[in-house]
PDB file of C-alpha atoms and ligand atoms in Angstrom:
ATOM      1  CA  MET M1255      -0.057  -0.108   0.010  1.00 42.00           C
ATOM      2  CA  ALA M1256       1.469   3.435  -0.869  1.00 46.00           C
ATOM      3  CA  ARG M1257       1.454   5.547   1.745  1.00 57.00           C
ATOM      4  CA  GLN M1258       0.834   9.539   1.926  1.00 67.00           C
ATOM      5  CA  PHE M1259       3.872  11.602   1.983  1.00 79.00           C
ATOM      6  CA  ASP M1260       4.939  15.070   1.099  1.00 90.00           C
ATOM      7  CA  VAL M1261       7.585  16.096  -1.307  1.00 96.00           C
ATOM      8  CA  LEU M1262       9.432  19.378  -0.953  1.00 97.00           C
ATOM      9  CA  GLU M1263      10.909  20.912  -3.921  1.00 96.00           C
ATOM     10  CA  HIS M1264      14.513  21.922  -3.905  1.00 97.00           C
ATOM     11  CA  ARG M1265      15.714  22.131  -7.470  1.00 97.00           C
ATOM     12  CA  SER M1266      19.316  20.842  -8.535  1.00 98.00           C
ATOM     13  CA  PRO M1267      20.767  22.204 -11.927  1.00 98.00           C
ATOM     14  CA  ASN M1268      22.821  18.981 -12.198  1.00 98.00           C
ATOM     15  CA  HIS M1269      20.840  16.933 -14.670  1.00 98.00           C
ATOM     16  CA  GLY M1270      20.531  16.289 -18.596  1.00 98.00           C
ATOM     17  CA  PRO M1271      18.703  14.298 -20.975  1.00 98.00           C
ATOM     18  CA  ARG M1272      18.362  10.395 -20.349  1.00 98.00           C
ATOM     19  CA  GLN M1273      20.361   8.460 -23.087  1.00 97.00           C
ATOM     20  CA  GLY M1274      20.028   5.389 -24.930  1.00 95.00           C
ATOM     21  CA  GLY M1275      16.117   5.065 -25.004  1.00 93.00           C
ATOM     22  CA  GLY M1276      15.987   2.354 -22.392  1.00 93.00           C
ATOM     23  CA  PRO M1277      13.366   2.066 -19.657  1.00 96.00           C
ATOM     24  CA  ILE M1278      13.990   3.502 -16.193  1.00 98.00           C
ATOM     25  CA  ASP M1279      14.253   0.238 -14.587  1.00 98.00           C
ATOM     26  CA  ILE M1280      16.837   0.562 -11.800  1.00 98.00           C
ATOM     27  CA  LEU M1281      16.189   2.233  -8.388  1.00 98.00           C
ATOM     28  CA  LEU M1282      19.617   3.191  -6.865  1.00 98.00           C
ATOM     29  CA  LEU M1283      19.963   3.847  -3.085  1.00 98.00           C
ATOM     30  CA  HIS M1284      22.879   6.039  -1.676  1.00 98.00           C
ATOM     31  CA  TYR M1285      23.864   7.682   1.566  1.00 98.00           C
ATOM     32  CA  THR M1286      25.180  11.241   1.451  1.00 98.00           C
ATOM     33  CA  GLY M1287      28.241  10.518   3.321  1.00 98.00           C
ATOM     34  CA  MET M1288      28.527  14.247   4.422  1.00 98.00           C
ATOM     35  CA  GLN M1289      28.786  15.746   7.810  1.00 97.00           C
ATOM     36  CA  SER M1290      25.300  17.385   7.686  1.00 98.00           C
ATOM     37  CA  ALA M1291      21.972  17.068   5.966  1.00 98.00           C
ATOM     38  CA  GLU M1292      21.899  20.690   5.062  1.00 97.00           C
ATOM     39  CA  GLY M1293      25.444  20.327   3.434  1.00 98.00           C
ATOM     40  CA  ALA M1294      24.412  17.360   1.376  1.00 98.00           C
ATOM     41  CA  LEU M1295      21.294  19.368   0.120  1.00 98.00           C
ATOM     42  CA  LYS M1296      23.535  22.389  -0.849  1.00 98.00           C
ATOM     43  CA  TRP M1297      26.031  20.305  -2.466  1.00 98.00           C
ATOM     44  CA  LEU M1298      23.618  18.337  -4.539  1.00 97.00           C
ATOM     45  CA  CYS M1299      21.982  21.573  -5.741  1.00 97.00           C
ATOM     46  CA  ASP M1300      25.325  23.273  -6.379  1.00 97.00           C
ATOM     47  CA  SER M1301      26.335  23.609 -10.099  1.00 97.00           C
ATOM     48  CA  ARG M1302      30.000  23.398  -9.151  1.00 97.00           C
ATOM     49  CA  SER M1303      29.589  19.797  -7.602  1.00 97.00           C
ATOM     50  CA  ARG M1304      28.101  18.360 -10.805  1.00 96.00           C
ATOM     51  CA  VAL M1305      26.309  15.737  -8.644  1.00 97.00           C
ATOM     52  CA  SER M1306      22.831  15.397  -7.951  1.00 98.00           C
ATOM     53  CA  SER M1307      19.922  12.804  -7.287  1.00 98.00           C
ATOM     54  CA  HIS M1308      16.324  12.610  -7.916  1.00 98.00           C
ATOM     55  CA  TYR M1309      15.412  12.559  -4.287  1.00 98.00           C
ATOM     56  CA  LEU M1310      16.950  13.413  -0.760  1.00 98.00           C
ATOM     57  CA  VAL M1311      15.535  11.955   2.224  1.00 98.00           C
ATOM     58  CA  PHE M1312      16.395  13.643   5.746  1.00 98.00           C
ATOM     59  CA  GLU M1313      16.721  11.522   8.951  1.00 98.00           C
ATOM     60  CA  ASP M1314      13.400  13.129  10.148  1.00 97.00           C
ATOM     61  CA  GLY M1315      11.746  11.634   7.010  1.00 97.00           C
ATOM     62  CA  ARG M1316      11.548  14.903   5.008  1.00 97.00           C
ATOM     63  CA  ILE M1317      11.814  14.167   1.271  1.00 98.00           C
ATOM     64  CA  PHE M1318      13.137  16.668  -1.263  1.00 98.00           C
ATOM     65  CA  ARG M1319      12.821  16.539  -4.949  1.00 98.00           C
ATOM     66  CA  LEU M1320      15.946  17.774  -6.735  1.00 98.00           C
ATOM     67  CA  VAL M1321      15.638  16.529 -10.230  1.00 98.00           C
ATOM     68  CA  ASP M1322      12.577  15.398 -12.303  1.00 98.00           C
ATOM     69  CA  GLU M1323      12.397  11.719 -12.824  1.00 98.00           C
ATOM     70  CA  ALA M1324      12.184  12.241 -16.525  1.00 98.00           C
ATOM     71  CA  ARG M1325      15.803  13.718 -16.525  1.00 98.00           C
ATOM     72  CA  ARG M1326      19.013  12.004 -16.016  1.00 98.00           C
ATOM     73  CA  ALA M1327      20.526  12.962 -12.670  1.00 98.00           C
ATOM     74  CA  HIS M1328      24.388  12.378 -11.732  1.00 98.00           C
ATOM     75  CA  HIS M1329      24.344  10.025  -9.006  1.00 98.00           C
ATOM     76  CA  ALA M1330      25.845   6.576  -9.980  1.00 98.00           C
ATOM     77  CA  GLY M1331      29.273   7.798 -11.648  1.00 97.00           C
ATOM     78  CA  VAL M1332      31.194   4.977 -13.228  1.00 97.00           C
ATOM     79  CA  SER M1333      29.220   1.954 -12.510  1.00 98.00           C
ATOM     80  CA  VAL M1334      27.888  -1.364 -14.100  1.00 98.00           C
ATOM     81  CA  TRP M1335      24.906  -3.685 -13.443  1.00 98.00           C
ATOM     82  CA  ALA M1336      23.883  -6.615 -15.687  1.00 97.00           C
ATOM     83  CA  GLY M1337      26.048  -5.338 -18.562  1.00 96.00           C
ATOM     84  CA  GLU M1338      24.463  -1.667 -18.359  1.00 97.00           C
ATOM     85  CA  THR M1339      27.014   1.060 -17.976  1.00 97.00           C
ATOM     86  CA  ASP M1340      25.016   4.242 -18.135  1.00 97.00           C
ATOM     87  CA  ILE M1341      23.274   3.573 -14.902  1.00 98.00           C
ATOM     88  CA  ASN M1342      22.176   7.176 -14.596  1.00 98.00           C
ATOM     89  CA  SER M1343      20.297   6.982 -17.786  1.00 98.00           C
ATOM     90  CA  ARG M1344      18.326   3.832 -16.469  1.00 98.00           C
ATOM     91  CA  SER M1345      17.828   4.800 -12.937  1.00 98.00           C
ATOM     92  CA  ILE M1346      16.326   6.707 -10.402  1.00 98.00           C
ATOM     93  CA  GLY M1347      18.502   7.845  -7.517  1.00 98.00           C
ATOM     94  CA  ILE M1348      17.475   8.455  -3.815  1.00 98.00           C
ATOM     95  CA  GLU M1349      20.152   9.943  -1.502  1.00 98.00           C
ATOM     96  CA  VAL M1350      19.594   9.070   2.080  1.00 98.00           C
ATOM     97  CA  VAL M1351      21.014  11.376   4.603  1.00 98.00           C
ATOM     98  CA  ASN M1352      23.751   9.704   6.639  1.00 98.00           C
ATOM     99  CA  PRO M1353      27.280  10.669   7.464  1.00 98.00           C
ATOM    100  CA  GLY M1354      28.592   7.387   6.328  1.00 98.00           C
ATOM    101  CA  HIS M1355      31.748   5.532   6.974  1.00 98.00           C
ATOM    102  CA  GLU M1356      34.010   8.427   6.805  1.00 97.00           C
ATOM    103  CA  PHE M1357      32.036  10.762   9.184  1.00 98.00           C
ATOM    104  CA  GLY M1358      30.356   8.563  11.748  1.00 97.00           C
ATOM    105  CA  TYR M1359      28.177   5.807  10.159  1.00 98.00           C
ATOM    106  CA  ARG M1360      25.127   5.447  12.287  1.00 98.00           C
ATOM    107  CA  PRO M1361      21.769   3.558  12.062  1.00 98.00           C
ATOM    108  CA  PHE M1362      19.035   5.117   9.741  1.00 98.00           C
ATOM    109  CA  PRO M1363      16.010   6.277  11.942  1.00 98.00           C
ATOM    110  CA  GLU M1364      12.733   4.594  11.527  1.00 98.00           C
ATOM    111  CA  ALA M1365      11.063   7.845  10.088  1.00 97.00           C
ATOM    112  CA  GLN M1366      13.738   8.228   7.464  1.00 98.00           C
ATOM    113  CA  ILE M1367      13.259   4.516   6.418  1.00 98.00           C
ATOM    114  CA  ASP M1368       9.527   4.893   6.395  1.00 97.00           C
ATOM    115  CA  ALA M1369       9.860   7.766   4.151  1.00 97.00           C
ATOM    116  CA  VAL M1370      12.219   5.860   1.872  1.00 98.00           C
ATOM    117  CA  ILE M1371       9.615   3.038   1.746  1.00 98.00           C
ATOM    118  CA  GLY M1372       6.885   5.217   0.827  1.00 97.00           C
ATOM    119  CA  LEU M1373       8.915   7.032  -1.804  1.00 98.00           C
ATOM    120  CA  SER M1374      10.054   3.863  -3.407  1.00 98.00           C
ATOM    121  CA  LEU M1375       6.806   2.400  -3.498  1.00 98.00           C
ATOM    122  CA  ASP M1376       5.488   5.262  -5.183  1.00 97.00           C
ATOM    123  CA  ILE M1377       8.390   5.135  -7.746  1.00 98.00           C
ATOM    124  CA  LEU M1378       8.007   1.456  -8.341  1.00 98.00           C
ATOM    125  CA  GLY M1379       4.442   1.962  -9.000  1.00 97.00           C
ATOM    126  CA  ARG M1380       5.330   4.273 -12.023  1.00 96.00           C
ATOM    127  CA  HIS M1381       8.269   2.727 -13.464  1.00 97.00           C
ATOM    128  CA  PRO M1382       8.880  -0.955 -14.596  1.00 96.00           C
ATOM    129  CA  ILE M1383      11.639  -1.704 -11.966  1.00 98.00           C
ATOM    130  CA  PRO M1384      11.889  -5.245 -10.827  1.00 98.00           C
ATOM    131  CA  PRO M1385      12.627  -5.974  -7.259  1.00 98.00           C
ATOM    132  CA  GLU M1386      16.225  -7.270  -8.150  1.00 98.00           C
ATOM    133  CA  ARG M1387      16.963  -3.986  -9.693  1.00 98.00           C
ATOM    134  CA  VAL M1388      16.548  -2.112  -6.499  1.00 98.00           C
ATOM    135  CA  LEU M1389      20.252  -1.652  -5.832  1.00 98.00           C
ATOM    136  CA  ALA M1390      22.791  -0.097  -3.534  1.00 98.00           C
ATOM    137  CA  HIS M1391      25.480   2.228  -4.955  1.00 98.00           C
ATOM    138  CA  SER M1392      28.127  -0.209  -3.803  1.00 98.00           C
ATOM    139  CA  ASP M1393      26.559  -2.900  -5.967  1.00 98.00           C
ATOM    140  CA  VAL M1394      27.065  -0.951  -9.036  1.00 98.00           C
ATOM    141  CA  ALA M1395      30.402   0.527  -8.098  1.00 98.00           C
ATOM    142  CA  PRO M1396      31.805  -1.978  -5.593  1.00 98.00           C
ATOM    143  CA  LEU M1397      35.516  -0.868  -6.219  1.00 98.00           C
ATOM    144  CA  ARG M1398      34.648   2.930  -5.357  1.00 98.00           C
ATOM    145  CA  LYS M1399      31.635   3.001  -3.127  1.00 98.00           C
ATOM    146  CA  GLN M1400      30.266   1.660   0.246  1.00 98.00           C
ATOM    147  CA  ASP M1401      26.992   3.290   0.453  1.00 98.00           C
ATOM    148  CA  PRO M1402      24.264   2.945   1.652  1.00 98.00           C
ATOM    149  CA  GLY M1403      26.202   0.378   3.661  1.00 98.00           C
ATOM    150  CA  GLU M1404      25.482  -2.529   6.199  1.00 98.00           C
ATOM    151  CA  LEU M1405      23.153  -0.661   8.358  1.00 98.00           C
ATOM    152  CA  PHE M1406      20.699   0.036   5.613  1.00 98.00           C
ATOM    153  CA  PRO M1407      17.805  -2.264   6.625  1.00 98.00           C
ATOM    154  CA  TRP M1408      17.236  -3.973   3.104  1.00 98.00           C
ATOM    155  CA  GLY M1409      15.271  -6.701   4.890  1.00 98.00           C
ATOM    156  CA  CYS M1410      12.816  -4.099   6.262  1.00 98.00           C
ATOM    157  CA  LEU M1411      12.479  -2.582   2.782  1.00 98.00           C
ATOM    158  CA  HIS M1412      11.699  -5.968   1.382  1.00 98.00           C
ATOM    159  CA  ASP M1413       9.022  -6.790   3.985  1.00 98.00           C
ATOM    160  CA  GLN M1414       7.179  -3.732   2.715  1.00 98.00           C
ATOM    161  CA  GLY M1415       7.563  -4.832  -0.950  1.00 98.00           C
ATOM    162  CA  VAL M1416      10.733  -2.914  -1.900  1.00 98.00           C
ATOM    163  CA  GLY M1417      13.679  -4.932  -3.393  1.00 98.00           C
ATOM    164  CA  HIS M1418      15.023  -8.405  -3.299  1.00 98.00           C
ATOM    165  CA  TYR M1419      16.144 -10.082  -0.334  1.00 98.00           C
ATOM    166  CA  VAL M1420      16.301 -13.428   1.218  1.00 97.00           C
ATOM    167  CA  PRO M1421      17.128 -14.295   4.881  1.00 96.00           C
ATOM    168  CA  PRO M1422      20.791 -14.577   4.953  1.00 97.00           C
ATOM    169  CA  ALA M1423      22.286 -18.009   5.596  1.00 96.00           C
ATOM    170  CA  PRO M1424      23.744 -18.173   9.102  1.00 95.00           C
ATOM    171  CA  VAL M1425      27.482 -17.449   9.362  1.00 95.00           C
ATOM    172  CA  ARG M1426      29.432 -20.411  10.362  1.00 88.00           C
ATOM    173  CA  ASP M1427      32.925 -21.606  10.134  1.00 75.00           C
ATOM    174  CA  GLY M1428      33.494 -23.561   6.896  1.00 75.00           C
ATOM    175  CA  LEU M1429      35.112 -23.629   3.563  1.00 76.00           C
ATOM    176  CA  SER M1430      35.985 -20.076   2.378  1.00 89.00           C
ATOM    177  CA  LEU M1431      37.699 -18.490  -0.579  1.00 93.00           C
ATOM    178  CA  SER M1432      39.612 -15.242  -0.101  1.00 93.00           C
ATOM    179  CA  ARG M1433      41.766 -12.897  -1.909  1.00 94.00           C
ATOM    180  CA  GLY M1434      44.611 -14.581  -3.926  1.00 94.00           C
ATOM    181  CA  ALA M1435      42.716 -17.990  -4.169  1.00 96.00           C
ATOM    182  CA  ARG M1436      42.739 -19.327  -7.680  1.00 96.00           C
ATOM    183  CA  GLY M1437      40.999 -22.166  -9.626  1.00 95.00           C
ATOM    184  CA  PRO M1438      37.828 -23.321 -11.306  1.00 95.00           C
ATOM    185  CA  ASP M1439      35.822 -22.687  -8.124  1.00 94.00           C
ATOM    186  CA  VAL M1440      36.808 -19.093  -8.243  1.00 96.00           C
ATOM    187  CA  ALA M1441      35.802 -18.719 -11.818  1.00 96.00           C
ATOM    188  CA  ARG M1442      32.524 -20.576 -11.065  1.00 96.00           C
ATOM    189  CA  LEU M1443      31.681 -18.204  -8.294  1.00 96.00           C
ATOM    190  CA  ARG M1444      32.651 -15.197 -10.257  1.00 97.00           C
ATOM    191  CA  ASN M1445      30.128 -16.259 -12.685  1.00 97.00           C
ATOM    192  CA  ARG M1446      27.416 -16.557 -10.149  1.00 97.00           C
ATOM    193  CA  PHE M1447      28.116 -13.041  -9.084  1.00 98.00           C
ATOM    194  CA  ARG M1448      27.909 -11.864 -12.714  1.00 98.00           C
ATOM    195  CA  GLN M1449      24.543 -13.780 -13.172  1.00 97.00           C
ATOM    196  CA  TYR M1450      23.111 -11.902 -10.443  1.00 98.00           C
ATOM    197  CA  GLY M1451      24.186  -8.655 -12.211  1.00 98.00           C
ATOM    198  CA  TYR M1452      27.443  -7.720 -10.642  1.00 98.00           C
ATOM    199  CA  GLY M1453      29.929  -6.187 -12.991  1.00 97.00           C
ATOM    200  CA  LEU M1454      32.794  -9.038 -12.644  1.00 95.00           C
ATOM    201  CA  GLY M1455      35.090 -10.060 -15.513  1.00 91.00           C
ATOM    202  CA  ASP M1456      36.042 -13.885 -16.355  1.00 90.00           C
ATOM    203  CA  ALA M1457      39.046 -15.027 -14.249  1.00 93.00           C
ATOM    204  CA  TYR M1458      40.622 -17.986 -12.314  1.00 95.00           C
ATOM    205  CA  GLU M1459      41.722 -15.569  -9.486  1.00 97.00           C
ATOM    206  CA  PHE M1460      40.034 -14.091  -6.462  1.00 97.00           C
ATOM    207  CA  ASP M1461      41.470 -10.457  -7.274  1.00 97.00           C
ATOM    208  CA  ALA M1462      40.708  -6.960  -5.856  1.00 97.00           C
ATOM    209  CA  GLU M1463      37.667  -6.778  -7.987  1.00 97.00           C
ATOM    210  CA  MET M1464      36.212  -9.989  -6.821  1.00 98.00           C
ATOM    211  CA  ALA M1465      36.860  -8.969  -3.210  1.00 98.00           C
ATOM    212  CA  ALA M1466      35.101  -5.669  -3.806  1.00 98.00           C
ATOM    213  CA  VAL M1467      32.072  -7.318  -5.201  1.00 98.00           C
ATOM    214  CA  VAL M1468      32.030  -9.899  -2.383  1.00 98.00           C
ATOM    215  CA  THR M1469      32.077  -6.966   0.024  1.00 98.00           C
ATOM    216  CA  ALA M1470      29.400  -5.259  -1.732  1.00 98.00           C
ATOM    217  CA  PHE M1471      27.019  -8.336  -1.770  1.00 98.00           C
ATOM    218  CA  GLN M1472      27.603  -8.871   1.896  1.00 98.00           C
ATOM    219  CA  ARG M1473      26.752  -5.213   2.813  1.00 98.00           C
ATOM    220  CA  HIS M1474      23.390  -5.618   1.066  1.00 98.00           C
ATOM    221  CA  PHE M1475      22.516  -9.302   1.654  1.00 98.00           C
ATOM    222  CA  ARG M1476      24.462 -10.719   4.373  1.00 98.00           C
ATOM    223  CA  PRO M1477      25.435  -7.732   6.717  1.00 97.00           C
ATOM    224  CA  GLU M1478      26.306  -9.607   9.849  1.00 97.00           C
ATOM    225  CA  LEU M1479      29.743 -10.058   8.613  1.00 97.00           C
ATOM    226  CA  VAL M1480      31.298  -7.586   5.817  1.00 97.00           C
ATOM    227  CA  ASP M1481      34.868  -9.157   5.246  1.00 96.00           C
ATOM    228  CA  GLY M1482      35.166  -9.821   1.594  1.00 97.00           C
ATOM    229  CA  VAL M1483      35.659 -13.464   2.164  1.00 96.00           C
ATOM    230  CA  LEU M1484      33.527 -15.684   0.067  1.00 96.00           C
ATOM    231  CA  ASP M1485      32.348 -17.973   3.125  1.00 95.00           C
ATOM    232  CA  ARG M1486      29.799 -20.589   2.821  1.00 94.00           C
ATOM    233  CA  SER M1487      26.966 -18.402   4.133  1.00 96.00           C
ATOM    234  CA  THR M1488      27.684 -15.652   1.568  1.00 97.00           C
ATOM    235  CA  GLU M1489      27.711 -18.514  -1.114  1.00 96.00           C
ATOM    236  CA  VAL M1490      24.297 -19.945   0.067  1.00 96.00           C
ATOM    237  CA  THR M1491      22.609 -16.427   0.338  1.00 97.00           C
ATOM    238  CA  LEU M1492      23.626 -15.802  -3.435  1.00 98.00           C
ATOM    239  CA  ASN M1493      22.497 -19.126  -4.581  1.00 97.00           C
ATOM    240  CA  ARG M1494      19.198 -18.447  -2.887  1.00 97.00           C
ATOM    241  CA  LEU M1495      18.682 -15.112  -4.337  1.00 98.00           C
ATOM    242  CA  LEU M1496      19.561 -16.639  -7.901  1.00 98.00           C
ATOM    243  CA  ALA M1497      17.090 -19.462  -7.221  1.00 97.00           C
ATOM    244  CA  THR M1498      14.225 -16.993  -6.595  1.00 96.00           C
ATOM    245  CA  LEU M1499      14.939 -15.306  -9.895  1.00 94.00           C
ATOM    246  CA  GLU M1500      15.033 -18.690 -11.763  1.00 84.00           C
ATOM    247  CA  LYS M1501      11.452 -19.537 -10.791  1.00 67.00           C
TER     248      LYS M1501
HETATM  249 ZN1   ZN O2597      26.193   6.859  -3.723  1.00 91.42          ZN
END
């Protein structure tokens, strides 16, 4: 059920025409990663920053519209998902106020998450965005980005009909692959991540790129332990997600 919410207008000049003619079929969530909400609002609306998003959600739940959904906002940067590299042209971006890992990462208040859910449901009702394309910035740019991070309550969003999620498999000791490992198992698992959408090239090595993808995956889907090590729980959680898509 879409709930009622108000949207405040605060326009950013940082946008352009969407390119490529594809549908708007990704919803991308961020944290602001700045010391204050007011600072983030100013920055996203300053022509010198060249960055923006469609929406900005304060910790008290206030929602600001910065860029019309029809326009291409500048929030994803260099990114890739399921082979698509112009994520900005295909997505709607929501910036969620939080100081982030650099300035004191903290839990997202309930009022803020309620607002994000209400806004997301509204967006999902107007665009052909499947659940598995509601993504974290870190999913599409794992080597550069950590946002919105492991405190973002993806399971809670999923309970309300936003995004793709399965209960993560419990973290236990067991066989694991980590940085430097090589062989056909590594190649097979890289392929599984790529199947899900992550931008990960073919290789037999567990390299820095793969460690970044595993870390991004854990932040989103197995937040209890974010260490970039491909343990049994991470693999099982990935397989469960893929299985729900294959049905
Ligand atoms: Zn971001």
